[in-house]
Coordinates of N, CA, C and O in Angstrom, one line a residue:
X155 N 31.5 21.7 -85.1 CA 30.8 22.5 -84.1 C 30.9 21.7 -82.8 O 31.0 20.5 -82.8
X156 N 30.8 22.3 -81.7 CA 30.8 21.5 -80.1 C 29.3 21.5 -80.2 O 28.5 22.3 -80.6
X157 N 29.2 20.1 -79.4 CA 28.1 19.8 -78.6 C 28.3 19.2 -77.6 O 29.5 18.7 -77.3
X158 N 27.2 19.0 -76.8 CA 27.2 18.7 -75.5 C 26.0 17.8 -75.0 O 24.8 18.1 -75.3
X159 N 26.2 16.9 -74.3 CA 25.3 15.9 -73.8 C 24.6 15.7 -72.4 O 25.2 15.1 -71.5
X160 N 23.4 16.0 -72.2 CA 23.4 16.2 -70.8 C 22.8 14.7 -70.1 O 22.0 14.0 -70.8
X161 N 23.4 14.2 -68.7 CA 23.2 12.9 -68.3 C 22.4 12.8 -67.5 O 22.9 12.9 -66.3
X162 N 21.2 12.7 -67.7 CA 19.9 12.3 -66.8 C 19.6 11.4 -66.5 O 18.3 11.2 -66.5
X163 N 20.5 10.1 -66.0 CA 20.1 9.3 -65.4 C 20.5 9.2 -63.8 O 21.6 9.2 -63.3
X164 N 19.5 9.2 -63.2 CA 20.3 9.3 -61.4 C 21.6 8.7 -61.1 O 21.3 7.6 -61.6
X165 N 22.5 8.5 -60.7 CA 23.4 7.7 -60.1 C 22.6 6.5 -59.4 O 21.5 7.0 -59.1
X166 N 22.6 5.4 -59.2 CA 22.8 4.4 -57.8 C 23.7 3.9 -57.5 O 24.8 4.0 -58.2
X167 N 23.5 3.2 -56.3 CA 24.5 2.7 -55.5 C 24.0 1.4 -55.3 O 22.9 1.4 -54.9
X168 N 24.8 0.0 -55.4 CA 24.4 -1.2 -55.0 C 25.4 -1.6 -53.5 O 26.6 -1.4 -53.2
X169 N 24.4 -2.3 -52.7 CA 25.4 -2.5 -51.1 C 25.7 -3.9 -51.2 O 24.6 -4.3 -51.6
X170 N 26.5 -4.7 -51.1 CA 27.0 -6.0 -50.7 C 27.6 -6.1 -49.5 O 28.3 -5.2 -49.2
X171 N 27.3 -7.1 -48.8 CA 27.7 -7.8 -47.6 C 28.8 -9.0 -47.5 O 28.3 -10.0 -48.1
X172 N 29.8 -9.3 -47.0 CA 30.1 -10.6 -46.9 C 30.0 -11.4 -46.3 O 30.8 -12.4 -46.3
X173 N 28.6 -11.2 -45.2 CA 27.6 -12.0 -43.9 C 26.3 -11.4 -44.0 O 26.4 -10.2 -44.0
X174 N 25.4 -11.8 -44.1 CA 24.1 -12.0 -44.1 C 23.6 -11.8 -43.3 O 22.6 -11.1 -43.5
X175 N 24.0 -12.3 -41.5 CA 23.4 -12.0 -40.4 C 24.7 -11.5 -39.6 O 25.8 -12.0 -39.8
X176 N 24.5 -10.8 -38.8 CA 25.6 -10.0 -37.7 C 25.1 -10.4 -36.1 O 24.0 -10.2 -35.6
X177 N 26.2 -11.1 -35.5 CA 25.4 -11.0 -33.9 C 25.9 -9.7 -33.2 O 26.2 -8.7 -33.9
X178 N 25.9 -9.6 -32.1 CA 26.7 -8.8 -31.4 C 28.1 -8.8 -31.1 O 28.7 -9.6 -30.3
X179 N 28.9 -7.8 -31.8 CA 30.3 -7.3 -31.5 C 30.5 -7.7 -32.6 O 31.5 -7.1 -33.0
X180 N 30.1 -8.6 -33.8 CA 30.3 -9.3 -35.1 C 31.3 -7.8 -36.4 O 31.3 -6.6 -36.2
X181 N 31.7 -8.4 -37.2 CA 31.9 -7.5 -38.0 C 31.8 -8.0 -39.4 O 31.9 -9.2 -39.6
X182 N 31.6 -7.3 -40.6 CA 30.9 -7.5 -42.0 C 31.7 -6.3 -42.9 O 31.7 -5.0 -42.8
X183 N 32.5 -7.0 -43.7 CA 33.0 -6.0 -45.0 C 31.6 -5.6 -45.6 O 30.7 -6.5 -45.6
X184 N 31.5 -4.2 -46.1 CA 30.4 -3.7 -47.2 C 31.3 -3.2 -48.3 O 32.5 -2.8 -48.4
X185 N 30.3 -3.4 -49.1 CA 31.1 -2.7 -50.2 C 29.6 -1.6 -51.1 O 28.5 -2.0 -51.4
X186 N 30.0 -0.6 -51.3 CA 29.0 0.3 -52.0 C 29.4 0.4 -53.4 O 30.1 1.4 -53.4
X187 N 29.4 -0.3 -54.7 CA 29.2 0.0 -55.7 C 28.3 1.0 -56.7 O 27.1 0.8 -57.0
X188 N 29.2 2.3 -57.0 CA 28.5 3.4 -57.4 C 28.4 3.0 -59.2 O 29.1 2.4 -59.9
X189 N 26.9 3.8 -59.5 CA 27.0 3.2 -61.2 C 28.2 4.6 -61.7 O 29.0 4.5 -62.7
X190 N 28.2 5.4 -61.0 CA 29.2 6.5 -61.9 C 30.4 6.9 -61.0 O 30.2 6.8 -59.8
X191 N 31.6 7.4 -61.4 CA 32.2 8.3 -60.5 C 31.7 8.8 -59.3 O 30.5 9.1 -59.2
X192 N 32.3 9.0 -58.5 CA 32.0 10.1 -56.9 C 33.0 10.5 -56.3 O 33.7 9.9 -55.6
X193 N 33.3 11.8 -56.6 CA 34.1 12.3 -55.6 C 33.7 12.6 -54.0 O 34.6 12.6 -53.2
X194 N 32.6 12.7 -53.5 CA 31.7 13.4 -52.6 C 30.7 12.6 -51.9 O 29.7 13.1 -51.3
X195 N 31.1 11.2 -52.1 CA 30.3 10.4 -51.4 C 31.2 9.7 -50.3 O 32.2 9.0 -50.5
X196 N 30.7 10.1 -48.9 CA 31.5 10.2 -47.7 C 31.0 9.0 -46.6 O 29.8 8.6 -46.7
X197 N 31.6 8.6 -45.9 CA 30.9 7.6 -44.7 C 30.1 8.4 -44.2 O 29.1 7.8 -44.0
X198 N 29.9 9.8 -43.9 CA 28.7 10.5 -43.4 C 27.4 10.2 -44.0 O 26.4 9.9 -43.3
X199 N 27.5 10.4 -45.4 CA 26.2 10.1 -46.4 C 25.3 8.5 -45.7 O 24.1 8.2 -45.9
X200 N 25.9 8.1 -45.1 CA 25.5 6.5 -44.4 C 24.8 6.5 -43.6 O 25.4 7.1 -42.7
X201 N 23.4 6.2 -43.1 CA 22.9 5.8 -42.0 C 23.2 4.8 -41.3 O 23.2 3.9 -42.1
X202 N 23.5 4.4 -40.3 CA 23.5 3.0 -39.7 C 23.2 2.6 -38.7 O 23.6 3.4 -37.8
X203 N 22.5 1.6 -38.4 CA 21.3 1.7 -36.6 C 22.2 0.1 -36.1 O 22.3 -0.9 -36.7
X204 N 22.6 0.5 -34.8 CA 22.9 -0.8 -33.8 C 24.1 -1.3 -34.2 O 24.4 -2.5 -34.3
X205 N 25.2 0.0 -34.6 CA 26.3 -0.5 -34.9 C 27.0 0.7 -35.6 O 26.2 1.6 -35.9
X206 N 28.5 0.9 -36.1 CA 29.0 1.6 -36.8 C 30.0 1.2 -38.1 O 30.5 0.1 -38.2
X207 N 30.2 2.3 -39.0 CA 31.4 1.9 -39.8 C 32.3 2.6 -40.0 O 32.3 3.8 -40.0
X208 N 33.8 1.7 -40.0 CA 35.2 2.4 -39.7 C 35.7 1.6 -41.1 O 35.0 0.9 -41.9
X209 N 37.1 1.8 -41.3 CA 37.8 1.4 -42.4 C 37.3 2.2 -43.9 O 37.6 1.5 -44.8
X210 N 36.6 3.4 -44.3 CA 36.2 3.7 -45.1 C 36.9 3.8 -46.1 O 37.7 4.7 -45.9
X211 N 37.2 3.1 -47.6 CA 38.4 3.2 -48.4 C 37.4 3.0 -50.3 O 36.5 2.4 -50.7
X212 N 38.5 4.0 -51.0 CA 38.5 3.2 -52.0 C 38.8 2.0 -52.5 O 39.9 1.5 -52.4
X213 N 37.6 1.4 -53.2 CA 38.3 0.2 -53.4 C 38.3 0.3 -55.4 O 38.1 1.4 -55.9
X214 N 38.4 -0.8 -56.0 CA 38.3 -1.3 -57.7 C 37.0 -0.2 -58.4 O 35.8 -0.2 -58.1
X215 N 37.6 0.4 -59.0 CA 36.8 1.1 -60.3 C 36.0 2.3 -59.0 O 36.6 3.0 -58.2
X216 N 34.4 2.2 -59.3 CA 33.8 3.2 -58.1 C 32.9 2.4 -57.3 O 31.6 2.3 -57.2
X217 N 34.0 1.7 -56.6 CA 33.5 1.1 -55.6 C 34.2 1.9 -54.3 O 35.2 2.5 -54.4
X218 N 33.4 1.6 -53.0 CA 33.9 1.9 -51.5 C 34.0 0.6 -51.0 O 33.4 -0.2 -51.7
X219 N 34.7 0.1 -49.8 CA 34.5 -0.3 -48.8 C 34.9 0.0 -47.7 O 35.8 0.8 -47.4
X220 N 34.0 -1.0 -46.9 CA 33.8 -0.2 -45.6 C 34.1 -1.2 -44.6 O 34.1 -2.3 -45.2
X221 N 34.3 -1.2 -42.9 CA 33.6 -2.6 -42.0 C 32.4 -1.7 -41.4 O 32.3 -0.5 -41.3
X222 N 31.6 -3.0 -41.0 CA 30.7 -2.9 -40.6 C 30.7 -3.3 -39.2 O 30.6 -4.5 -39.3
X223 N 30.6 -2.8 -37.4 CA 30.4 -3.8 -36.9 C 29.3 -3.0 -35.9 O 28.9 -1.8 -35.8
X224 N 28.7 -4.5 -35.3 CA 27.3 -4.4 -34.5 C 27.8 -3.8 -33.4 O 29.0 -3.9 -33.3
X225 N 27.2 -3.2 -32.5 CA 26.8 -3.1 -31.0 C 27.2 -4.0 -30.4 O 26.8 -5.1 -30.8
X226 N 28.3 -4.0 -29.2 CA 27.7 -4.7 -28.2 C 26.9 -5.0 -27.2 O 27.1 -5.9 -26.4
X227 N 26.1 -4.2 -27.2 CA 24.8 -4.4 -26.5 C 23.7 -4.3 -27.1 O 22.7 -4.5 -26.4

């Protein structure tokens, strides 16, 4: 007989940094590690205040990375 399994645990996402503090104009790899698959998770999905991110890429298994850089002003 088929059965079927339904998966009720939320997705998260863990963020890592490879700098801790950013000054101005600075830049910081991120990396977003997802617990499952994603097709549909986009740099849009991102908030980010006093700065932007460019380089948006798959990286190992379901992870993203990204750069990070501050403001110059």
């Amino acid at each position: 007989s088929d059965s079927a399994s339904l998966d009720a645990t939320a997705p998260t996402i863990a963020i890592t940094s490879d700098k801790m503090l950013l000054k101005k104009g600075e830049t910081a790899t991120l990396t977003f590690t997802l617990s499952e698959a994603s097709s549909d998770f986009v740099e849009a999905d991102v908030a980010i205040s006093g700065g932007q991110l460019s380089n948006w890429r798959k990286s190992d298994g379901n992870g993203i990375q990204s750069t990070a850089q501050t403001a110059d002003d």
